[in-house]
Amino acid sequence: MEHAVLQLPTGPILWRVETHGRERYLPGRRYWYENLNRQPFGLCTLQLTLAGEAVFREAKSDHPVPFGYAMLFAYGEPTAYGLTDAHTKPYQCRWLNLHGAGLVEHWNALRRRHGSVIDFTGSGLEERMMELASLISPEQASDVTRKARMVSDFVYWLIDWAEQRLASRQSSVERAVDQMLRQPTLAMSLKTVANMFGCSREHLCREFRKRVGQAPGAYLSQARLQHALRLIASTQLPIKAVAQQSGFVSTHTLARRIKQATGTSPMGYREMSQRRA
């Protein structure tokens, strides 16, 4: 039997370290890079300041990158970085270029949530970068799957570090709102979430509406409905499993919401979706 094969873009598929380096620049020496036309498109860079300070330019705004901070960017985007006339001290950095299918989407998700300049003071980031840099030595050349796992672990460590720093600065109710936004299909009531984070249900509702512009009940109901509709249309999961995976307390509740939204039953919606495909 022949199988359709998804055509992936050319270039590295497994995540890998492309290049790395450690550099030092003196004041007055030109050091400025525009990323828009750099190739290969989508190559992801992490650059940690070891001494001095650089600047990262994004959306016409300049962001300082002092000691212990790192800038994250990708080739092919309208950002820039380097030193300006205002910088009077030597700048030293360590950088990594990472590449692979889907990596830039992870990179940009991290940046959308935490910004392109992140404080890594006290994290041990440089040691982790040096460990990754060793992956492109000749002795490591053959073990590409191990390299990919290590790069993946590194990227998720960056995300974990940024999340922990964010959580340490958030109030309990802010963390509760984050939980609901990031995992709307968890079958938990507002009261349960509020109790979990040590805040009142009323305070949680006010903070959620303030941030999202919508009541939490309405937001969660719509998010769960859309998730259920995707599962019904694209899988053959039993409706009970769809309800469980979408955060509905019962198949009856799911069926009622689908009827309200589409005018048909869950199975009717599945049949209709399959006819359209």
PDB file of C-alpha atoms in Angstrom:
ATOM      1  CA  MET A   1       0.000   0.000   0.000  1.00  0.00           C
ATOM      2  CA  GLU A   2       1.314   3.441  -0.891  1.00  0.00           C
ATOM      3  CA  HIS A   3       1.337   6.128   1.760  1.00  0.00           C
ATOM      4  CA  ALA A   4       1.265   9.872   1.251  1.00  0.00           C
ATOM      5  CA  VAL A   5       4.491  11.470   2.477  1.00  0.00           C
ATOM      6  CA  LEU A   6       4.477  14.971   3.902  1.00  0.00           C
ATOM      7  CA  GLN A   7       7.039  17.063   2.048  1.00  0.00           C
ATOM      8  CA  LEU A   8       9.174  18.838   4.632  1.00  0.00           C
ATOM      9  CA  PRO A   9      11.207  21.961   3.832  1.00  0.00           C
ATOM     10  CA  THR A  10      14.822  21.481   2.865  1.00  0.00           C
ATOM     11  CA  GLY A  11      17.460  21.860   5.543  1.00  0.00           C
ATOM     12  CA  PRO A  12      18.100  20.173   8.870  1.00  0.00           C
ATOM     13  CA  ILE A  13      15.121  18.369  10.355  1.00  0.00           C
ATOM     14  CA  LEU A  14      16.532  17.183  13.674  1.00  0.00           C
ATOM     15  CA  TRP A  15      17.421  19.991  16.063  1.00  0.00           C
ATOM     16  CA  ARG A  16      21.140  20.719  16.081  1.00  0.00           C
ATOM     17  CA  VAL A  17      23.851  23.186  17.040  1.00  0.00           C
ATOM     18  CA  GLU A  18      24.819  24.998  13.854  1.00  0.00           C
ATOM     19  CA  THR A  19      27.653  27.222  15.139  1.00  0.00           C
ATOM     20  CA  HIS A  20      28.864  28.783  18.373  1.00  0.00           C
ATOM     21  CA  GLY A  21      31.409  31.287  19.583  1.00  0.00           C
ATOM     22  CA  ARG A  22      32.775  33.552  22.290  1.00  0.00           C
ATOM     23  CA  GLU A  23      33.695  37.106  21.278  1.00  0.00           C
ATOM     24  CA  ARG A  24      34.963  40.387  22.704  1.00  0.00           C
ATOM     25  CA  TYR A  25      34.458  43.834  21.195  1.00  0.00           C
ATOM     26  CA  LEU A  26      36.159  47.080  22.223  1.00  0.00           C
ATOM     27  CA  PRO A  27      34.380  50.448  22.270  1.00  0.00           C
ATOM     28  CA  GLY A  28      34.646  52.262  18.969  1.00  0.00           C
ATOM     29  CA  ARG A  29      34.844  49.074  16.908  1.00  0.00           C
ATOM     30  CA  ARG A  30      31.849  48.638  14.651  1.00  0.00           C
ATOM     31  CA  TYR A  31      29.629  45.845  15.913  1.00  0.00           C
ATOM     32  CA  TRP A  32      26.079  45.877  14.547  1.00  0.00           C
ATOM     33  CA  TYR A  33      23.984  43.193  12.846  1.00  0.00           C
ATOM     34  CA  GLU A  34      20.652  43.499  11.038  1.00  0.00           C
ATOM     35  CA  ASN A  35      18.840  40.148  11.070  1.00  0.00           C
ATOM     36  CA  LEU A  36      16.296  40.694   8.298  1.00  0.00           C
ATOM     37  CA  ASN A  37      18.387  39.419   5.390  1.00  0.00           C
ATOM     38  CA  ARG A  38      20.576  36.931   7.236  1.00  0.00           C
ATOM     39  CA  GLN A  39      20.533  33.310   6.148  1.00  0.00           C
ATOM     40  CA  PRO A  40      19.571  30.589   6.719  1.00  0.00           C
ATOM     41  CA  PHE A  41      16.092  31.851   7.500  1.00  0.00           C
ATOM     42  CA  GLY A  42      14.824  30.613  10.858  1.00  0.00           C
ATOM     43  CA  LEU A  43      18.210  29.928  12.420  1.00  0.00           C
ATOM     44  CA  CYS A  44      17.804  30.677  16.141  1.00  0.00           C
ATOM     45  CA  THR A  45      20.427  32.559  18.148  1.00  0.00           C
ATOM     46  CA  LEU A  46      20.967  32.833  21.890  1.00  0.00           C
ATOM     47  CA  GLN A  47      23.610  35.394  22.883  1.00  0.00           C
ATOM     48  CA  LEU A  48      24.630  35.773  26.537  1.00  0.00           C
ATOM     49  CA  THR A  49      26.410  38.878  27.815  1.00  0.00           C
ATOM     50  CA  LEU A  50      29.544  37.955  29.803  1.00  0.00           C
ATOM     51  CA  ALA A  51      30.847  41.512  30.286  1.00  0.00           C
ATOM     52  CA  GLY A  52      29.717  44.994  29.363  1.00  0.00           C
ATOM     53  CA  GLU A  53      26.393  45.601  27.682  1.00  0.00           C
ATOM     54  CA  ALA A  54      24.885  45.355  24.196  1.00  0.00           C
ATOM     55  CA  VAL A  55      21.576  46.554  22.810  1.00  0.00           C
ATOM     56  CA  PHE A  56      18.806  44.587  21.093  1.00  0.00           C
ATOM     57  CA  ARG A  57      16.539  46.514  18.726  1.00  0.00           C
ATOM     58  CA  GLU A  58      13.013  45.229  18.158  1.00  0.00           C
ATOM     59  CA  ALA A  59       9.977  47.080  16.796  1.00  0.00           C
ATOM     60  CA  LYS A  60      11.986  50.346  16.790  1.00  0.00           C
ATOM     61  CA  SER A  61      12.700  50.015  20.523  1.00  0.00           C
ATOM     62  CA  ASP A  62      16.133  49.426  22.038  1.00  0.00           C
ATOM     63  CA  HIS A  63      16.503  46.976  24.925  1.00  0.00           C
ATOM     64  CA  PRO A  64      19.730  46.808  26.962  1.00  0.00           C
ATOM     65  CA  VAL A  65      21.370  43.401  27.327  1.00  0.00           C
ATOM     66  CA  PRO A  66      23.639  43.718  30.394  1.00  0.00           C
ATOM     67  CA  PHE A  67      25.774  41.122  32.164  1.00  0.00           C
ATOM     68  CA  GLY A  68      23.843  37.912  32.864  1.00  0.00           C
ATOM     69  CA  TYR A  69      21.138  38.679  30.329  1.00  0.00           C
ATOM     70  CA  ALA A  70      20.690  36.987  26.962  1.00  0.00           C
ATOM     71  CA  MET A  71      19.056  38.079  23.728  1.00  0.00           C
ATOM     72  CA  LEU A  72      17.073  35.646  21.599  1.00  0.00           C
ATOM     73  CA  PHE A  73      16.384  36.196  17.912  1.00  0.00           C
ATOM     74  CA  ALA A  74      16.118  34.418  14.565  1.00  0.00           C
ATOM     75  CA  TYR A  75      17.591  35.063  11.148  1.00  0.00           C
ATOM     76  CA  GLY A  76      15.157  36.627   8.700  1.00  0.00           C
ATOM     77  CA  GLU A  77      13.286  38.829  11.183  1.00  0.00           C
ATOM     78  CA  PRO A  78      13.328  42.666  11.387  1.00  0.00           C
ATOM     79  CA  THR A  79      15.496  42.929  14.507  1.00  0.00           C
ATOM     80  CA  ALA A  80      19.057  44.128  15.095  1.00  0.00           C
ATOM     81  CA  TYR A  81      21.691  44.137  17.828  1.00  0.00           C
ATOM     82  CA  GLY A  82      25.179  45.282  18.717  1.00  0.00           C
ATOM     83  CA  LEU A  83      26.953  48.319  20.168  1.00  0.00           C
ATOM     84  CA  THR A  84      26.205  52.003  19.680  1.00  0.00           C
ATOM     85  CA  ASP A  85      28.234  55.153  20.278  1.00  0.00           C
ATOM     86  CA  ALA A  86      26.810  55.235  23.799  1.00  0.00           C
ATOM     87  CA  HIS A  87      28.647  52.039  24.753  1.00  0.00           C
ATOM     88  CA  THR A  88      32.019  52.896  26.307  1.00  0.00           C
ATOM     89  CA  LYS A  89      33.044  49.572  27.873  1.00  0.00           C
ATOM     90  CA  PRO A  90      34.283  46.341  26.269  1.00  0.00           C
ATOM     91  CA  TYR A  91      31.545  43.868  25.425  1.00  0.00           C
ATOM     92  CA  GLN A  92      32.013  40.115  25.734  1.00  0.00           C
ATOM     93  CA  CYS A  93      29.498  37.443  24.811  1.00  0.00           C
ATOM     94  CA  ARG A  94      28.945  33.765  24.167  1.00  0.00           C
ATOM     95  CA  TRP A  95      26.495  32.726  21.462  1.00  0.00           C
ATOM     96  CA  LEU A  96      24.848  29.630  20.041  1.00  0.00           C
ATOM     97  CA  ASN A  97      23.114  29.182  16.710  1.00  0.00           C
ATOM     98  CA  LEU A  98      20.495  26.404  16.715  1.00  0.00           C
ATOM     99  CA  HIS A  99      18.551  25.052  13.772  1.00  0.00           C
ATOM    100  CA  GLY A 100      15.965  22.389  12.948  1.00  0.00           C
ATOM    101  CA  ALA A 101      12.368  21.841  11.909  1.00  0.00           C
ATOM    102  CA  GLY A 102       9.923  23.606  14.223  1.00  0.00           C
ATOM    103  CA  LEU A 103      12.602  25.172  16.404  1.00  0.00           C
ATOM    104  CA  VAL A 104      11.843  28.766  15.426  1.00  0.00           C
ATOM    105  CA  GLU A 105       8.188  28.294  16.459  1.00  0.00           C
ATOM    106  CA  HIS A 106       9.336  27.254  19.943  1.00  0.00           C
ATOM    107  CA  TRP A 107      11.807  30.158  20.000  1.00  0.00           C
ATOM    108  CA  ASN A 108       9.154  32.693  19.102  1.00  0.00           C
ATOM    109  CA  ALA A 109       6.644  31.264  21.585  1.00  0.00           C
ATOM    110  CA  LEU A 110       9.223  31.749  24.341  1.00  0.00           C
ATOM    111  CA  ARG A 111       9.867  35.315  23.205  1.00  0.00           C
ATOM    112  CA  ARG A 112       6.193  36.242  22.903  1.00  0.00           C
ATOM    113  CA  ARG A 113       5.633  35.261  26.507  1.00  0.00           C
ATOM    114  CA  HIS A 114       8.874  36.435  28.100  1.00  0.00           C
ATOM    115  CA  GLY A 115      10.431  38.920  25.688  1.00  0.00           C
ATOM    116  CA  SER A 116      13.535  38.707  23.535  1.00  0.00           C
ATOM    117  CA  VAL A 117      15.874  39.781  26.362  1.00  0.00           C
ATOM    118  CA  ILE A 118      15.782  37.516  29.431  1.00  0.00           C
ATOM    119  CA  ASP A 119      17.670  37.638  32.729  1.00  0.00           C
ATOM    120  CA  PHE A 120      19.646  34.415  33.246  1.00  0.00           C
ATOM    121  CA  THR A 121      21.735  35.648  36.178  1.00  0.00           C
ATOM    122  CA  GLY A 122      22.695  32.738  38.424  1.00  0.00           C
ATOM    123  CA  SER A 123      21.210  30.127  36.106  1.00  0.00           C
ATOM    124  CA  GLY A 124      24.400  28.425  34.929  1.00  0.00           C
ATOM    125  CA  LEU A 125      23.463  29.237  31.338  1.00  0.00           C
ATOM    126  CA  GLU A 126      27.041  29.652  30.102  1.00  0.00           C
ATOM    127  CA  GLU A 127      27.992  26.160  31.276  1.00  0.00           C
ATOM    128  CA  ARG A 128      24.960  24.713  29.501  1.00  0.00           C
ATOM    129  CA  MET A 129      25.876  26.599  26.339  1.00  0.00           C
ATOM    130  CA  MET A 130      29.430  25.253  26.481  1.00  0.00           C
ATOM    131  CA  GLU A 131      28.095  21.724  26.877  1.00  0.00           C
ATOM    132  CA  LEU A 132      25.933  22.158  23.784  1.00  0.00           C
ATOM    133  CA  ALA A 133      28.817  23.704  21.856  1.00  0.00           C
ATOM    134  CA  SER A 134      30.819  20.518  22.385  1.00  0.00           C
ATOM    135  CA  LEU A 135      28.234  18.657  20.284  1.00  0.00           C
ATOM    136  CA  ILE A 136      29.747  19.885  17.029  1.00  0.00           C
ATOM    137  CA  SER A 137      33.222  18.550  17.806  1.00  0.00           C
ATOM    138  CA  PRO A 138      34.461  15.777  15.445  1.00  0.00           C
ATOM    139  CA  GLU A 139      34.124  13.178  18.212  1.00  0.00           C
ATOM    140  CA  GLN A 140      30.364  13.830  18.398  1.00  0.00           C
ATOM    141  CA  ALA A 141      29.715  13.873  14.659  1.00  0.00           C
ATOM    142  CA  SER A 142      27.871  10.555  14.340  1.00  0.00           C
ATOM    143  CA  ASP A 143      25.350  10.685  17.191  1.00  0.00           C
ATOM    144  CA  VAL A 144      22.774  13.022  15.647  1.00  0.00           C
ATOM    145  CA  THR A 145      19.768  11.762  17.625  1.00  0.00           C
ATOM    146  CA  ARG A 146      21.559  12.311  20.941  1.00  0.00           C
ATOM    147  CA  LYS A 147      22.443  15.832  19.805  1.00  0.00           C
ATOM    148  CA  ALA A 148      18.826  16.538  18.912  1.00  0.00           C
ATOM    149  CA  ARG A 149      17.646  15.368  22.345  1.00  0.00           C
ATOM    150  CA  MET A 150      20.215  17.574  24.074  1.00  0.00           C
ATOM    151  CA  VAL A 151      19.205  20.623  22.049  1.00  0.00           C
ATOM    152  CA  SER A 152      15.552  19.905  22.831  1.00  0.00           C
ATOM    153  CA  ASP A 153      16.335  19.551  26.547  1.00  0.00           C
ATOM    154  CA  PHE A 154      18.238  22.840  26.426  1.00  0.00           C
ATOM    155  CA  VAL A 155      15.377  24.744  24.781  1.00  0.00           C
ATOM    156  CA  TYR A 156      12.861  23.420  27.297  1.00  0.00           C
ATOM    157  CA  TRP A 157      15.247  24.309  30.115  1.00  0.00           C
ATOM    158  CA  LEU A 158      15.250  27.899  28.798  1.00  0.00           C
ATOM    159  CA  ILE A 159      11.449  27.873  28.839  1.00  0.00           C
ATOM    160  CA  ASP A 160      11.335  26.420  32.363  1.00  0.00           C
ATOM    161  CA  TRP A 161      13.790  29.022  33.653  1.00  0.00           C
ATOM    162  CA  ALA A 162      11.773  31.874  32.149  1.00  0.00           C
ATOM    163  CA  GLU A 163       8.525  30.436  33.529  1.00  0.00           C
ATOM    164  CA  GLN A 164       9.974  30.098  37.024  1.00  0.00           C
ATOM    165  CA  ARG A 165      11.207  33.686  36.969  1.00  0.00           C
ATOM    166  CA  LEU A 166       7.808  34.895  35.815  1.00  0.00           C
ATOM    167  CA  ALA A 167       5.985  32.885  38.490  1.00  0.00           C
ATOM    168  CA  SER A 168       8.252  34.305  41.201  1.00  0.00           C
ATOM    169  CA  ARG A 169       7.100  37.827  40.276  1.00  0.00           C
ATOM    170  CA  GLN A 170       3.400  36.999  39.905  1.00  0.00           C
ATOM    171  CA  SER A 171       0.681  37.093  42.519  1.00  0.00           C
ATOM    172  CA  SER A 172      -1.320  33.959  43.254  1.00  0.00           C
ATOM    173  CA  VAL A 173      -4.287  35.184  41.221  1.00  0.00           C
ATOM    174  CA  GLU A 174      -2.044  36.002  38.234  1.00  0.00           C
ATOM    175  CA  ARG A 175      -0.690  32.459  38.331  1.00  0.00           C
ATOM    176  CA  ALA A 176      -4.258  31.145  38.474  1.00  0.00           C
ATOM    177  CA  VAL A 177      -5.207  33.113  35.356  1.00  0.00           C
ATOM    178  CA  ASP A 178      -2.113  31.799  33.578  1.00  0.00           C
ATOM    179  CA  GLN A 179      -3.106  28.246  34.467  1.00  0.00           C
ATOM    180  CA  MET A 180      -6.544  28.708  32.934  1.00  0.00           C
ATOM    181  CA  LEU A 181      -5.217  30.351  29.776  1.00  0.00           C
ATOM    182  CA  ARG A 182      -2.540  27.751  29.181  1.00  0.00           C
ATOM    183  CA  GLN A 183      -4.682  24.692  29.947  1.00  0.00           C
ATOM    184  CA  PRO A 184      -8.310  25.607  29.284  1.00  0.00           C
ATOM    185  CA  THR A 185      -9.350  21.987  28.695  1.00  0.00           C
ATOM    186  CA  LEU A 186      -8.564  20.863  32.244  1.00  0.00           C
ATOM    187  CA  ALA A 187     -11.860  19.797  33.793  1.00  0.00           C
ATOM    188  CA  MET A 188     -11.618  22.023  36.860  1.00  0.00           C
ATOM    189  CA  SER A 189     -14.162  24.480  38.171  1.00  0.00           C
ATOM    190  CA  LEU A 190     -13.296  28.111  38.913  1.00  0.00           C
ATOM    191  CA  LYS A 191     -13.605  27.353  42.615  1.00  0.00           C
ATOM    192  CA  THR A 192     -11.118  24.491  42.322  1.00  0.00           C
ATOM    193  CA  VAL A 193      -8.593  26.674  40.474  1.00  0.00           C
ATOM    194  CA  ALA A 194      -9.035  29.493  42.983  1.00  0.00           C
ATOM    195  CA  ASN A 195      -8.491  27.133  45.915  1.00  0.00           C
ATOM    196  CA  MET A 196      -5.435  25.624  44.225  1.00  0.00           C
ATOM    197  CA  PHE A 197      -3.747  29.034  44.019  1.00  0.00           C
ATOM    198  CA  GLY A 198      -5.033  30.431  47.294  1.00  0.00           C
ATOM    199  CA  CYS A 199      -7.275  33.199  45.979  1.00  0.00           C
ATOM    200  CA  SER A 200     -11.011  33.799  46.027  1.00  0.00           C
ATOM    201  CA  ARG A 201     -13.256  32.843  43.130  1.00  0.00           C
ATOM    202  CA  GLU A 202     -14.463  36.433  42.869  1.00  0.00           C
ATOM    203  CA  HIS A 203     -10.922  37.836  42.726  1.00  0.00           C
ATOM    204  CA  LEU A 204     -10.005  35.277  40.070  1.00  0.00           C
ATOM    205  CA  CYS A 205     -13.010  36.255  37.934  1.00  0.00           C
ATOM    206  CA  ARG A 206     -12.173  39.964  38.183  1.00  0.00           C
ATOM    207  CA  GLU A 207      -8.504  39.457  37.288  1.00  0.00           C
ATOM    208  CA  PHE A 208      -9.362  37.131  34.401  1.00  0.00           C
ATOM    209  CA  ARG A 209     -11.849  39.597  32.910  1.00  0.00           C
ATOM    210  CA  LYS A 210      -9.361  42.438  33.363  1.00  0.00           C
ATOM    211  CA  ARG A 211      -6.642  40.599  31.458  1.00  0.00           C
ATOM    212  CA  VAL A 212      -8.684  38.756  28.821  1.00  0.00           C
ATOM    213  CA  GLY A 213     -11.682  41.051  28.408  1.00  0.00           C
ATOM    214  CA  GLN A 214     -14.083  38.148  28.870  1.00  0.00           C
ATOM    215  CA  ALA A 215     -15.585  36.257  31.796  1.00  0.00           C
ATOM    216  CA  PRO A 216     -13.651  33.057  32.574  1.00  0.00           C
ATOM    217  CA  GLY A 217     -16.709  30.834  32.211  1.00  0.00           C
ATOM    218  CA  ALA A 218     -17.440  32.104  28.701  1.00  0.00           C
ATOM    219  CA  TYR A 219     -13.787  31.895  27.656  1.00  0.00           C
ATOM    220  CA  LEU A 220     -13.319  28.339  28.922  1.00  0.00           C
ATOM    221  CA  SER A 221     -16.605  27.175  27.425  1.00  0.00           C
ATOM    222  CA  GLN A 222     -15.618  28.466  23.984  1.00  0.00           C
ATOM    223  CA  ALA A 223     -12.054  27.109  24.182  1.00  0.00           C
ATOM    224  CA  ARG A 224     -13.325  23.666  25.182  1.00  0.00           C
ATOM    225  CA  LEU A 225     -15.955  23.688  22.456  1.00  0.00           C
ATOM    226  CA  GLN A 226     -13.404  24.547  19.755  1.00  0.00           C
ATOM    227  CA  HIS A 227     -11.068  21.816  20.993  1.00  0.00           C
ATOM    228  CA  ALA A 228     -13.909  19.283  20.951  1.00  0.00           C
ATOM    229  CA  LEU A 229     -14.970  20.283  17.440  1.00  0.00           C
ATOM    230  CA  ARG A 230     -11.405  19.809  16.177  1.00  0.00           C
ATOM    231  CA  LEU A 231     -11.229  16.341  17.737  1.00  0.00           C
ATOM    232  CA  ILE A 232     -14.595  15.321  16.339  1.00  0.00           C
ATOM    233  CA  ALA A 233     -13.734  16.546  12.845  1.00  0.00           C
ATOM    234  CA  SER A 234     -10.193  15.156  12.648  1.00  0.00           C
ATOM    235  CA  THR A 235     -10.342  11.881  14.624  1.00  0.00           C
ATOM    236  CA  GLN A 236     -12.543   8.861  15.189  1.00  0.00           C
ATOM    237  CA  LEU A 237     -12.379   9.149  18.970  1.00  0.00           C
ATOM    238  CA  PRO A 238     -15.542   8.103  20.800  1.00  0.00           C
ATOM    239  CA  ILE A 239     -17.592  11.112  21.847  1.00  0.00           C
ATOM    240  CA  LYS A 240     -17.037  10.208  25.499  1.00  0.00           C
ATOM    241  CA  ALA A 241     -13.274  10.458  24.979  1.00  0.00           C
ATOM    242  CA  VAL A 242     -13.709  13.775  23.159  1.00  0.00           C
ATOM    243  CA  ALA A 243     -15.673  15.140  26.107  1.00  0.00           C
ATOM    244  CA  GLN A 244     -13.030  13.995  28.601  1.00  0.00           C
ATOM    245  CA  GLN A 245     -10.113  15.386  26.584  1.00  0.00           C
ATOM    246  CA  SER A 246     -11.879  18.706  26.039  1.00  0.00           C
ATOM    247  CA  GLY A 247     -12.756  19.379  29.672  1.00  0.00           C
ATOM    248  CA  PHE A 248     -16.505  18.685  29.567  1.00  0.00           C
ATOM    249  CA  VAL A 249     -18.015  17.027  32.617  1.00  0.00           C
ATOM    250  CA  SER A 250     -20.220  14.738  30.513  1.00  0.00           C
ATOM    251  CA  THR A 251     -21.101  13.776  26.952  1.00  0.00           C
ATOM    252  CA  HIS A 252     -24.532  15.308  27.547  1.00  0.00           C
ATOM    253  CA  THR A 253     -22.984  18.715  28.276  1.00  0.00           C
ATOM    254  CA  LEU A 254     -20.766  18.423  25.198  1.00  0.00           C
ATOM    255  CA  ALA A 255     -23.686  17.417  22.966  1.00  0.00           C
ATOM    256  CA  ARG A 256     -25.756  20.354  24.197  1.00  0.00           C
ATOM    257  CA  ARG A 257     -22.946  22.852  23.465  1.00  0.00           C
ATOM    258  CA  ILE A 258     -22.351  21.412  19.997  1.00  0.00           C
ATOM    259  CA  LYS A 259     -26.062  21.518  19.242  1.00  0.00           C
ATOM    260  CA  GLN A 260     -26.184  25.178  20.280  1.00  0.00           C
ATOM    261  CA  ALA A 261     -23.133  26.053  18.179  1.00  0.00           C
ATOM    262  CA  THR A 262     -23.691  23.985  15.031  1.00  0.00           C
ATOM    263  CA  GLY A 263     -27.335  22.948  15.037  1.00  0.00           C
ATOM    264  CA  THR A 264     -26.460  19.261  14.955  1.00  0.00           C
ATOM    265  CA  SER A 265     -25.256  16.415  17.184  1.00  0.00           C
ATOM    266  CA  PRO A 266     -21.590  15.468  17.711  1.00  0.00           C
ATOM    267  CA  MET A 267     -21.899  12.557  15.265  1.00  0.00           C
ATOM    268  CA  GLY A 268     -23.789  14.757  12.839  1.00  0.00           C
ATOM    269  CA  TYR A 269     -20.966  17.282  12.986  1.00  0.00           C
ATOM    270  CA  ARG A 270     -18.414  14.523  12.364  1.00  0.00           C
ATOM    271  CA  GLU A 271     -20.289  13.291   9.304  1.00  0.00           C
ATOM    272  CA  MET A 272     -20.655  16.831   7.998  1.00  0.00           C
ATOM    273  CA  SER A 273     -16.932  17.501   8.473  1.00  0.00           C
ATOM    274  CA  GLN A 274     -15.973  14.300   6.690  1.00  0.00           C
ATOM    275  CA  ARG A 275     -18.154  15.165   3.704  1.00  0.00           C
ATOM    276  CA  ARG A 276     -16.403  18.520   3.414  1.00  0.00           C
ATOM    277  CA  ALA A 277     -12.919  17.001   3.596  1.00  0.00           C
TER     278      ALA A 277
END
